[in-house]
Amino acid sequence: MSVAVRFAPSPTGLLHVGNVRLALVNWLFARKQGGDFLLRLDDTDEERSRPEYAAGIEEDLRWLGLTWDRFARESDRYGRYAAVADQLKAAGRLYPCYETAEELSLKRASLIGQGKPPIYDRAALRLTDDARATYEAAGRKPHWRFKLEHTAVEWTDLVRGPVHFEGAALSDPVLIREDGRPLYTLTSVVDDADLAITHVIRGEDHVANTAVQIQIWQALGAAVPTFAHLPLLTDAGGQGLSKRLGSGSVKALREDEGIEPMALASLLAKLGTSDAIEPRLTLDELVAEFDIAKVARGTPKFDGEELKRLNARILHLTPFDAVAGRLEALGFAGADAAFWDAVRPNLETLADVGEWWTVTHAPVAPVIGDAAFTATAAGLLPDEPWDTATWGTWTNAVKQATGRKGKDLFLPLRQALTGRDHGPELKNLLPLIGRARAVRRLSGETA
Ligand code: GLU
């Protein structure tokens, strides 16, 4: 059977790094196994699902390069869920319940008060036909619970190892709401079964769902997939990441923080695994290194500062060909390999290019401390053409003429030529600044 996995976000908010980590791990697993990666939108929560969030999810995945082989949307499949619900009712596995939300919370509170686990007492199974008819006559609509078998539920999790639940220790889950709408616990299984998903890779917040969902797969006569439940990321302070927060969203990382897709992918592919986090320039490299067995059980921490450092390292390694189009789109038409190679070691984000583009292509106010010194230096500038050896030749001549060396020699030249104390190596910048600008800046002119 060919491998198929899915990423199944609910379009109820922006994706955060924890969500896309699961997308990435599923995608890497599929690519490594030569299987399918499916994007499924879990949009049955109609109050909270929004088309713009669905579009945002697709945009985030495309930006990361996580292409999907198949696509499904739960809201297209209500008819199918209704048919499965009928099948489960006919088999006696789905039963109507009439308790209100308040009655249920009172029951739960009373069980907890007695020190017992808040498991649904199945009172609805003992209702007489008359009692049911009375509820119906009073206008109460039932919600429907799945009748669990009180047997052991076991699976071997690719991350957690052997997992064991007792059916009797679980509440019969509600699968259909009063208004007739199916809930995630059912829809997810129906989709995974119909779409022939072989491996369900998701967060460990779903472990208890898996226990009840396995019984639903069995009740449907469908093949139970293999499971991997990954520990959820926390922020650097150990707090959970929430999808509804704008901060830490993939969109914010991309649009506000200037994070490169491969920086995020390099970090998320390795976070919480036995592999060291290293910059990688292509997803193919991450596929080659991927093995779900490397995922550890401990809670991984997402550290935004670590991501920024990785982002800088990725940019330092990126060849010109890989950014040429983006430089042009950013308005740096004419940026060439020499320019890119000169400035990339000083970038933290691609947008930082703008500062060095100004230094090489736009007027800059020089910083002059000792005008006589920079004037002498200007007089010693060799004729063009210039290359990366020009800086050494020139500064040697300036050293001979003035007796200055080290910082006394180099810092005033940098300040005059760039208007800054720090920046890319001047042997690379000088030919890009060019002789005409250099002479004027060394003379104190904004040029
Ligand atoms: N829509 C569910 C979620 O976002 C999917 C969980 C699953 O992978 O089954 O949590």
PDB file of C-alpha atoms and ligand atoms in Angstrom, residues 6-10 19 40 42 184 188 192 200-203 205-206 213 243, ligand 1:
ATOM      1  CA  ARG A   6      -2.188  14.538   5.641  1.00  0.00           C
ATOM      2  CA  PHE A   7      -1.916  17.938   7.257  1.00  0.00           C
ATOM      3  CA  ALA A   8      -5.355  18.850   8.537  1.00  0.00           C
ATOM      4  CA  PRO A   9      -5.520  22.384   9.901  1.00  0.00           C
ATOM      5  CA  SER A  10      -8.756  24.106  10.857  1.00  0.00           C
ATOM      6  CA  ASN A  19       1.260  24.051  13.093  1.00  0.00           C
ATOM      7  CA  ARG A  40      -7.201  18.779   4.261  1.00  0.00           C
ATOM      8  CA  ASP A  42     -11.048  20.863   8.725  1.00  0.00           C
ATOM      9  CA  TYR A 184     -14.047  16.431  14.161  1.00  0.00           C
ATOM     10  CA  SER A 188     -11.386  13.085  10.595  1.00  0.00           C
ATOM     11  CA  ASP A 192      -8.618   9.415   6.697  1.00  0.00           C
ATOM     12  CA  VAL A 200      -1.515   9.960  10.916  1.00  0.00           C
ATOM     13  CA  ILE A 201       1.225  12.275  12.162  1.00  0.00           C
ATOM     14  CA  ARG A 202      -0.112  14.936  14.524  1.00  0.00           C
ATOM     15  CA  GLY A 203       0.365  16.625  17.863  1.00  0.00           C
ATOM     16  CA  ASP A 205      -2.815  16.790  22.105  1.00  0.00           C
ATOM     17  CA  HIS A 206      -4.634  14.184  19.976  1.00  0.00           C
ATOM     18  CA  GLN A 213     -10.951   7.160  16.839  1.00  0.00           C
ATOM     19  CA  LYS A 243      -2.930  29.660  16.664  1.00  0.00           C
TER      20      LYS A 243
HETATM   21  N1  GLU B   1      -8.073  19.831  12.563  1.00  0.00           N
HETATM   22  C1  GLU B   1      -7.371  19.120  13.585  1.00  0.00           C
HETATM   23  C2  GLU B   1      -6.445  20.068  14.316  1.00  0.00           C
HETATM   24  O1  GLU B   1      -6.117  21.091  13.762  1.00  0.00           O
HETATM   25  C3  GLU B   1      -6.603  17.985  12.937  1.00  0.00           C
HETATM   26  C4  GLU B   1      -5.981  17.047  13.871  1.00  0.00           C
HETATM   27  C5  GLU B   1      -5.532  15.811  13.146  1.00  0.00           C
HETATM   28  O2  GLU B   1      -4.423  15.880  12.579  1.00  0.00           O
HETATM   29  O3  GLU B   1      -6.266  14.845  13.122  1.00  0.00           O
HETATM   30  O4  GLU B   1      -6.070  19.825  15.440  1.00  0.00           O
END
